[in-house]
mmCIF file of C-alpha atoms and ligand atoms in Angstrom:
data_model
loop_
_atom_site.group_PDB
_atom_site.id
_atom_site.type_symbol
_atom_site.label_atom_id
_atom_site.label_comp_id
_atom_site.label_asym_id
_atom_site.label_seq_id
_atom_site.Cartn_x
_atom_site.Cartn_y
_atom_site.Cartn_z
ATOM 1 C CA MET A 82 73.912 122.872 -12.377
ATOM 2 C CA THR A 83 75.213 126.042 -11.086
ATOM 3 C CA ASP A 84 72.538 128.156 -13.170
ATOM 4 C CA THR A 85 69.591 126.267 -11.700
ATOM 5 C CA HIS A 86 67.344 128.453 -10.007
ATOM 6 C CA TYR A 87 66.061 127.224 -6.582
ATOM 7 C CA LEU A 88 63.111 128.504 -4.469
ATOM 8 C CA VAL A 89 64.278 128.613 -0.940
ATOM 9 C CA HIS A 90 61.946 127.027 1.598
ATOM 10 C CA GLY A 91 63.920 127.903 4.673
ATOM 11 C CA VAL A 92 66.157 126.531 7.329
ATOM 12 C CA PHE A 93 65.212 123.317 8.953
ATOM 13 C CA TRP A 94 66.570 121.365 11.914
ATOM 14 C CA PRO A 95 66.171 117.602 11.556
ATOM 15 C CA ALA A 96 65.876 115.619 15.035
ATOM 16 C CA PRO A 97 69.125 114.402 16.602
ATOM 17 C CA PRO A 98 71.216 112.405 15.769
ATOM 18 C CA ALA A 99 71.388 114.861 12.874
ATOM 19 C CA THR A 100 73.830 117.899 14.253
ATOM 20 C CA ALA A 101 73.397 120.594 11.715
ATOM 21 C CA PRO A 102 70.390 122.188 10.017
ATOM 22 C CA VAL A 103 69.789 122.225 6.198
ATOM 23 C CA LEU A 104 68.692 124.768 3.688
ATOM 24 C CA ARG A 105 65.827 123.281 1.801
ATOM 25 C CA LEU A 106 65.618 124.322 -1.836
ATOM 26 C CA GLN A 107 63.051 123.544 -4.423
ATOM 27 C CA ALA A 108 64.444 122.859 -8.103
ATOM 28 C CA PRO A 109 62.279 123.925 -11.010
ATOM 29 C CA ASP A 110 61.150 120.280 -11.377
ATOM 30 C CA GLY A 111 59.678 120.084 -7.983
ATOM 31 C CA THR A 112 62.315 118.143 -6.509
ATOM 32 C CA PHE A 113 64.035 119.144 -3.385
ATOM 33 C CA LEU A 114 68.021 119.763 -2.626
ATOM 34 C CA GLU A 115 69.121 120.042 0.862
ATOM 35 C CA THR A 116 72.354 121.871 1.698
ATOM 36 C CA THR A 117 73.789 120.860 5.148
ATOM 37 C CA LEU A 118 74.705 124.068 7.008
ATOM 38 C CA ASP A 119 77.570 122.797 9.206
ATOM 39 C CA ASP A 120 80.608 124.064 10.539
ATOM 40 C CA GLY A 121 82.995 124.704 7.539
ATOM 41 C CA THR A 122 80.228 124.597 4.796
ATOM 42 C CA ARG A 123 80.811 127.155 2.138
ATOM 43 C CA LEU A 124 77.540 128.679 0.838
ATOM 44 C CA GLY A 125 77.539 130.789 -2.052
ATOM 45 C CA PHE A 126 74.253 132.268 -3.835
ATOM 46 C CA ARG A 127 73.062 134.913 -6.104
ATOM 47 C CA LEU A 128 69.679 136.342 -5.681
ATOM 48 C CA ALA A 129 67.997 135.405 -9.105
ATOM 49 C CA ALA A 130 64.543 137.025 -9.045
ATOM 50 C CA GLU A 131 62.851 139.903 -7.387
ATOM 51 C CA GLY A 132 60.430 139.390 -4.571
ATOM 52 C CA LYS A 133 59.149 136.227 -2.824
ATOM 53 C CA SER A 134 57.147 133.295 -4.086
ATOM 54 C CA CYS A 135 54.657 131.172 -2.797
ATOM 55 C CA LEU A 136 55.870 128.159 -0.682
ATOM 56 C CA GLY A 137 52.707 126.055 -1.232
ATOM 57 C CA HIS A 138 50.528 124.394 1.356
ATOM 58 C CA HIS A 139 50.065 121.547 3.799
ATOM 59 C CA ARG A 140 47.510 118.928 3.874
ATOM 60 C CA VAL A 141 47.638 117.393 7.374
ATOM 61 C CA HIS A 142 46.608 113.609 7.752
ATOM 62 C CA GLY A 143 47.482 112.993 11.250
ATOM 63 C CA PRO A 144 50.587 113.416 13.787
ATOM 64 C CA ALA A 145 53.166 112.093 11.530
ATOM 65 C CA HIS A 146 51.613 112.382 8.170
ATOM 66 C CA ARG A 147 51.064 115.459 6.036
ATOM 67 C CA ASP A 148 51.389 116.451 2.388
ATOM 68 C CA HIS A 149 53.362 119.499 1.173
ATOM 69 C CA VAL A 150 51.452 120.497 -1.854
ATOM 70 C CA LEU A 151 53.732 122.753 -4.035
ATOM 71 C CA CYS A 152 52.232 126.076 -5.556
ATOM 72 C CA VAL A 153 50.780 125.116 -9.027
ATOM 73 C CA GLY A 154 50.979 128.519 -10.354
ATOM 74 C CA HIS A 155 54.640 129.541 -8.903
ATOM 75 C CA ALA A 156 52.415 132.566 -7.621
ATOM 76 C CA PRO A 157 54.118 135.538 -5.917
ATOM 77 C CA ALA A 158 53.710 135.352 -2.078
ATOM 78 C CA VAL A 159 50.964 137.705 -0.839
ATOM 79 C CA ARG A 160 50.079 136.402 2.558
ATOM 80 C CA GLY A 161 53.188 135.563 4.513
ATOM 81 C CA HIS A 162 54.892 133.027 2.345
ATOM 82 C CA GLN A 163 51.664 131.781 0.362
ATOM 83 C CA CYS A 164 49.615 133.070 -2.476
ATOM 84 C CA GLU A 165 46.061 133.815 -1.597
ATOM 85 C CA ARG A 166 44.798 130.230 -3.046
ATOM 86 C CA CYS A 167 47.656 128.362 -0.979
ATOM 87 C CA PHE A 168 46.679 130.300 2.232
ATOM 88 C CA VAL A 169 43.108 129.209 1.926
ATOM 89 C CA ALA A 170 44.071 125.635 1.098
ATOM 90 C CA ASP A 171 46.471 125.203 4.103
ATOM 91 C CA ASP A 172 45.187 123.163 6.895
ATOM 92 C CA PHE A 173 47.583 124.593 9.417
ATOM 93 C CA ARG A 174 45.867 128.152 9.008
ATOM 94 C CA LEU A 175 42.975 126.529 11.016
ATOM 95 C CA MET A 176 45.167 125.498 13.897
ATOM 96 C CA HIS A 177 45.425 128.723 15.828
ATOM 97 C CA ASP A 178 41.450 128.940 16.180
ATOM 98 C CA PHE A 179 41.014 125.309 17.277
ATOM 99 C CA HIS A 180 41.276 126.254 20.999
ATOM 100 C CA ARG A 181 38.558 129.008 20.599
ATOM 101 C CA GLY A 182 36.249 126.311 19.168
ATOM 102 C CA GLY A 183 37.270 126.696 15.448
ATOM 103 C CA GLY A 184 36.097 123.608 13.290
ATOM 104 C CA VAL A 185 38.882 121.622 11.737
ATOM 105 C CA PRO A 186 39.159 118.677 9.219
ATOM 106 C CA PRO A 187 39.730 115.305 10.454
ATOM 107 C CA GLY A 188 43.392 115.097 9.870
ATOM 108 C CA LEU A 189 44.245 118.247 11.319
ATOM 109 C CA ARG A 190 42.169 117.397 14.273
ATOM 110 C CA SER A 191 44.086 114.019 14.770
ATOM 111 C CA TYR A 192 47.264 116.099 14.574
ATOM 112 C CA LEU A 193 46.008 118.297 17.235
ATOM 113 C CA MET A 194 44.948 115.634 19.703
ATOM 114 C CA GLN A 195 48.365 114.285 20.039
ATOM 115 C CA GLN A 196 50.448 115.279 23.213
ATOM 116 C CA HIS A 197 51.898 118.727 23.002
ATOM 117 C CA TRP A 198 54.592 120.441 25.202
ATOM 118 C CA LEU A 199 54.250 124.137 26.582
ATOM 119 C CA TYR A 200 57.983 125.828 26.605
ATOM 120 C CA VAL A 201 59.576 128.961 27.618
ATOM 121 C CA ALA A 202 62.366 130.036 25.391
ATOM 122 C CA THR A 203 65.057 132.754 25.704
ATOM 123 C CA PHE A 204 66.876 134.436 23.099
ATOM 124 C CA ALA A 205 70.492 135.973 23.079
ATOM 125 C CA SER A 206 69.253 139.344 24.679
ATOM 126 C CA GLY A 207 67.275 137.594 27.249
ATOM 127 C CA VAL A 208 64.104 138.451 25.545
ATOM 128 C CA SER A 209 61.684 135.411 26.006
ATOM 129 C CA LYS A 210 58.558 133.893 24.687
ATOM 130 C CA VAL A 211 56.014 131.221 25.648
ATOM 131 C CA GLY A 212 55.130 128.575 22.857
ATOM 132 C CA THR A 213 53.940 125.323 22.131
ATOM 133 C CA ALA A 214 55.320 122.022 20.366
ATOM 134 C CA SER A 215 53.627 118.931 19.061
ATOM 135 C CA ASP A 216 55.172 115.713 20.669
ATOM 136 C CA LEU A 217 56.928 114.680 17.351
ATOM 137 C CA ARG A 218 58.528 118.057 16.818
ATOM 138 C CA LYS A 219 59.364 118.692 20.670
ATOM 139 C CA TRP A 220 63.094 119.316 20.070
ATOM 140 C CA GLN A 221 62.919 120.755 16.416
ATOM 141 C CA ARG A 222 60.562 123.401 17.201
ATOM 142 C CA LEU A 223 63.002 124.915 19.694
ATOM 143 C CA ALA A 224 66.000 124.499 17.672
ATOM 144 C CA GLU A 225 64.011 126.189 14.562
ATOM 145 C CA GLN A 226 63.141 129.118 16.721
ATOM 146 C CA GLY A 227 66.825 129.969 17.370
ATOM 147 C CA ALA A 228 66.264 129.522 21.303
ATOM 148 C CA VAL A 229 69.531 130.089 23.409
ATOM 149 C CA ALA A 230 68.021 128.746 26.465
ATOM 150 C CA ALA A 231 64.679 126.878 26.861
ATOM 151 C CA SER A 232 62.559 124.835 29.471
ATOM 152 C CA TYR A 233 59.542 122.769 28.905
ATOM 153 C CA VAL A 234 56.790 123.758 31.722
ATOM 154 C CA ALA A 235 54.051 121.531 31.100
ATOM 155 C CA ARG A 236 53.053 118.430 28.818
ATOM 156 C CA ALA A 237 49.224 118.634 27.674
ATOM 157 C CA GLY A 238 47.068 115.899 26.461
ATOM 158 C CA ASP A 239 46.273 117.769 23.315
ATOM 159 C CA GLY A 240 46.780 120.883 21.179
ATOM 160 C CA ARG A 241 43.730 122.551 22.405
ATOM 161 C CA VAL A 242 44.850 122.484 26.078
ATOM 162 C CA VAL A 243 48.303 123.412 25.386
ATOM 163 C CA ARG A 244 47.051 126.463 23.600
ATOM 164 C CA VAL A 245 44.693 127.477 26.416
ATOM 165 C CA LEU A 246 47.685 127.124 28.688
ATOM 166 C CA GLU A 247 49.943 129.177 26.450
ATOM 167 C CA ASP A 248 47.251 132.052 26.530
ATOM 168 C CA LEU A 249 47.057 131.910 30.241
ATOM 169 C CA VAL A 250 50.985 132.390 30.654
ATOM 170 C CA THR A 251 50.838 135.262 28.060
ATOM 171 C CA ARG A 252 47.850 136.875 30.161
ATOM 172 C CA ASP A 253 49.200 136.370 33.633
ATOM 173 C CA GLY A 254 52.963 136.050 33.208
ATOM 174 C CA GLY A 255 53.148 138.749 30.440
ATOM 175 C CA LEU A 256 55.403 136.462 28.062
ATOM 176 C CA PRO A 257 54.510 137.230 24.331
ATOM 177 C CA GLN A 258 54.090 134.216 21.909
ATOM 178 C CA GLN A 259 56.303 135.799 19.165
ATOM 179 C CA VAL A 260 59.712 137.263 19.034
ATOM 180 C CA ARG A 261 60.457 138.818 15.620
ATOM 181 C CA ALA A 262 63.534 137.307 13.801
ATOM 182 C CA ALA A 263 65.052 140.860 13.546
ATOM 183 C CA ALA A 264 65.268 141.028 17.313
ATOM 184 C CA LYS A 265 66.754 137.549 17.514
ATOM 185 C CA ALA A 266 69.336 138.472 14.762
ATOM 186 C CA ALA A 267 70.199 141.907 16.536
ATOM 187 C CA ALA A 268 70.371 139.971 20.095
ATOM 188 C CA LEU A 269 72.971 137.304 18.477
ATOM 189 C CA ALA A 270 75.262 140.119 17.208
ATOM 190 C CA ALA A 271 75.859 140.945 20.930
ATOM 191 C CA PRO A 272 74.756 138.105 22.786
ATOM 192 C CA ALA A 273 74.330 138.546 26.614
ATOM 193 C CA PRO A 274 76.435 136.320 28.860
ATOM 194 C CA ALA A 275 75.374 132.520 28.924
ATOM 195 C CA GLY A 276 74.761 132.362 32.635
ATOM 196 C CA ARG A 277 72.292 135.379 32.528
ATOM 197 C CA ILE A 278 70.557 133.860 29.725
ATOM 198 C CA THR A 279 70.172 130.380 31.560
ATOM 199 C CA ALA A 280 69.241 132.232 34.582
ATOM 200 C CA ARG A 281 66.702 134.541 33.020
ATOM 201 C CA ASN A 282 65.136 131.406 31.379
ATOM 202 C CA ALA A 283 64.940 129.260 34.847
ATOM 203 C CA GLU A 284 63.302 132.423 36.429
ATOM 204 C CA LEU A 285 60.434 132.795 33.520
ATOM 205 C CA ALA A 286 60.041 128.820 33.468
ATOM 206 C CA ALA A 287 59.386 129.028 37.347
ATOM 207 C CA ASP A 288 56.732 131.788 36.903
ATOM 208 C CA ALA A 289 55.227 130.090 34.101
ATOM 209 C CA ARG A 290 54.815 126.722 36.326
ATOM 210 C CA ARG A 291 53.473 128.734 39.147
ATOM 211 C CA ILE A 292 50.816 130.241 36.861
ATOM 212 C CA LEU A 293 49.901 126.908 35.437
ATOM 213 C CA SER A 294 49.552 125.377 38.875
ATOM 214 C CA THR A 295 46.573 127.621 39.375
ATOM 215 C CA ALA A 296 44.928 126.937 35.813
ATOM 216 C CA ALA A 297 41.241 125.845 35.898
ATOM 217 C CA GLU A 298 42.061 123.337 33.152
ATOM 218 C CA ASP A 299 42.524 119.435 33.048
ATOM 219 C CA GLY A 300 44.564 117.343 30.738
ATOM 220 C CA PHE A 301 47.995 118.575 31.566
ATOM 221 C CA GLU A 302 50.891 118.195 34.027
ATOM 222 C CA ILE A 303 53.664 120.611 34.934
ATOM 223 C CA VAL A 304 57.064 119.462 33.902
ATOM 224 C CA HIS A 305 60.605 120.249 34.735
ATOM 225 C CA GLU A 306 62.715 119.541 31.804
ATOM 226 C CA GLY A 307 65.358 121.288 29.870
ATOM 227 C CA TRP A 308 65.988 121.648 26.185
ATOM 228 C CA ASN A 309 69.338 120.667 24.909
ATOM 229 C CA ARG A 310 70.560 123.297 22.516
ATOM 230 C CA PRO A 311 72.484 121.860 19.478
ATOM 231 C CA ARG A 312 76.329 121.940 19.964
ATOM 232 C CA LEU A 313 76.683 123.644 16.547
ATOM 233 C CA ALA A 314 74.993 126.711 18.242
ATOM 234 C CA ALA A 315 77.731 127.262 20.944
ATOM 235 C CA ARG A 316 79.789 129.639 19.255
ATOM 236 C CA LEU A 317 77.077 131.716 18.026
ATOM 237 C CA CYS A 318 75.629 131.858 21.382
ATOM 238 C CA THR A 319 78.799 132.913 22.811
ATOM 239 C CA ALA A 320 80.000 136.551 23.125
ATOM 240 C CA THR A 321 82.938 136.268 20.648
ATOM 241 C CA ALA A 322 83.806 139.274 18.344
ATOM 242 C CA ARG A 323 81.201 139.574 15.519
ATOM 243 C CA HIS A 324 78.934 142.128 13.499
ATOM 244 C CA ALA A 325 75.752 142.214 11.988
ATOM 245 C CA TYR A 326 75.696 141.135 8.474
ATOM 246 C CA PRO A 327 75.567 144.464 6.619
ATOM 247 C CA HIS A 328 74.202 143.199 3.076
ATOM 248 C CA GLY A 329 70.381 142.594 2.638
ATOM 249 C CA LEU A 330 69.339 139.197 1.424
ATOM 250 C CA ALA A 331 66.960 140.441 -1.101
ATOM 251 C CA SER A 332 69.479 141.019 -3.798
ATOM 252 C CA GLY A 333 72.929 140.800 -4.898
ATOM 253 C CA SER A 334 75.631 138.059 -4.440
ATOM 254 C CA HIS A 335 76.560 136.472 -1.202
ATOM 255 C CA GLY A 336 79.083 133.794 -0.032
ATOM 256 C CA PHE A 337 80.776 132.702 3.060
ATOM 257 C CA THR A 338 81.984 129.923 5.199
ATOM 258 C CA ILE A 339 79.521 128.851 8.169
ATOM 259 C CA ARG A 340 81.033 128.414 11.644
ATOM 260 C CA SER A 341 77.961 128.111 13.872
ATOM 261 C CA ALA A 342 74.207 127.799 13.471
ATOM 262 C CA CYS A 343 71.211 128.564 15.810
ATOM 263 C CA GLY A 344 67.559 128.529 14.475
ATOM 264 C CA SER A 345 67.957 130.154 10.917
ATOM 265 C CA PHE A 346 70.864 132.255 12.047
ATOM 266 C CA VAL A 347 74.458 131.391 11.123
ATOM 267 C CA LEU A 348 77.702 133.028 12.168
ATOM 268 C CA VAL A 349 79.870 133.300 9.210
ATOM 269 C CA ARG A 350 83.254 134.101 8.117
ATOM 270 C CA LEU A 351 83.560 136.219 4.846
ATOM 271 C CA ASP A 352 86.389 135.358 2.098
ATOM 272 C CA HIS A 353 89.744 136.990 2.767
ATOM 273 C CA SER A 354 88.616 138.174 6.139
ATOM 274 C CA ASP A 355 88.896 136.968 9.647
ATOM 275 C CA LEU A 356 85.756 138.918 10.870
ATOM 276 C CA GLU A 357 82.800 136.800 11.661
ATOM 277 C CA PHE A 358 78.994 138.172 10.926
ATOM 278 C CA VAL A 359 75.642 137.033 12.107
ATOM 279 C CA VAL A 360 73.562 136.143 8.931
ATOM 280 C CA ASP A 361 69.752 135.486 9.105
ATOM 281 C CA LEU A 362 69.127 132.875 6.279
ATOM 282 C CA GLY A 363 65.572 132.795 7.469
ATOM 283 C CA GLN A 364 65.286 136.096 5.131
ATOM 284 C CA LEU A 365 66.013 133.947 2.132
ATOM 285 C CA LYS A 366 62.611 131.976 2.582
ATOM 286 C CA GLY A 367 60.377 132.682 -0.520
ATOM 287 C CA ARG A 368 63.302 133.903 -2.498
ATOM 288 C CA THR A 369 64.961 132.455 -5.741
ATOM 289 C CA VAL A 370 68.551 131.809 -5.698
ATOM 290 C CA GLU A 371 71.344 130.412 -8.149
ATOM 291 C CA LEU A 372 73.892 128.428 -6.186
ATOM 292 C CA GLY A 373 77.717 128.967 -7.322
ATOM 293 C CA GLU A 374 81.068 130.511 -6.134
ATOM 294 C CA HIS A 375 79.712 133.852 -4.853
ATOM 295 C CA SER A 376 81.335 136.050 -2.354
ATOM 296 C CA SER A 377 80.019 138.539 -0.121
ATOM 297 C CA GLU A 378 81.657 141.949 -0.439
ATOM 298 C CA VAL A 379 83.773 142.564 2.834
ATOM 299 C CA PRO A 380 82.352 145.640 4.582
ATOM 300 C CA ALA A 381 84.201 148.740 5.651
ATOM 301 C CA VAL A 382 83.877 147.695 9.149
ATOM 302 C CA GLN A 383 87.074 145.870 8.848
ATOM 303 C CA GLU A 384 89.509 148.760 8.653
ATOM 304 C CA SER A 385 87.603 150.425 11.767
ATOM 305 C CA LEU A 386 88.722 147.621 13.706
ATOM 306 C CA PHE A 387 92.252 147.356 13.123
HETATM 307 ZN ZN1 ZN B 507 50.660 129.186 -4.041
#
């Protein structure tokens, strides 16, 4: 069991009533193992291969139906988390051009024609973004982003309208549509006070709603609705003493006990140390690991603190 090599697909947040994310691992026989990342979970692993492998592609059949097709060749990842062949076969690839008139297959079309939400998310430094979530993934989308505070600002009739609105908020409000994982991790290593993050989010959401009220677009309504952050994220989003994890996740052995989780980021305690570190488990996506009783080396930062 411990010498099985698993391909890491990433950190996923199931919808409530689930209270913790899972690390999704693909076994060599194509079955999946999900490790729950809860407070107190010990996670130990060793990187078992160099580089990143393709995670396959999705065929979308409708709002709630999609197939995850595994990569037949176990090919290296060359375009994001995919090989060239899976990148081309992926239905979601076409999603981003839909609102600019791009053609999509019927299954993806039916997915995109469901109700969508426009949100403003704020991360631990106050850096914020505008984004979209399909109705069925309304809560998870924000949980997976690692938002510290977020507000829904509009409900749109379909995925085309919501992307037009998203572009409008970016153009007129200056809100980006992406915040890099490295920036989110750095922010969580020294989070701004909770009150400031909440106030910043409320201010930017109000700006976005004002911009949307002038939109020359039908098929949406402005909403005032908050997003409830998972309770497991509380400690990671609070300014307790912590450090950025000093080891890269591309190689080596790692092991720690999870205390808190926000998005793909976890606050962990290393063995034989009371220090806490922020680790981005999202960095494992596409990598091959072997699970086991591994430990992270406690960095020299320890001495400087005492
Ligand atoms: Zn592939």
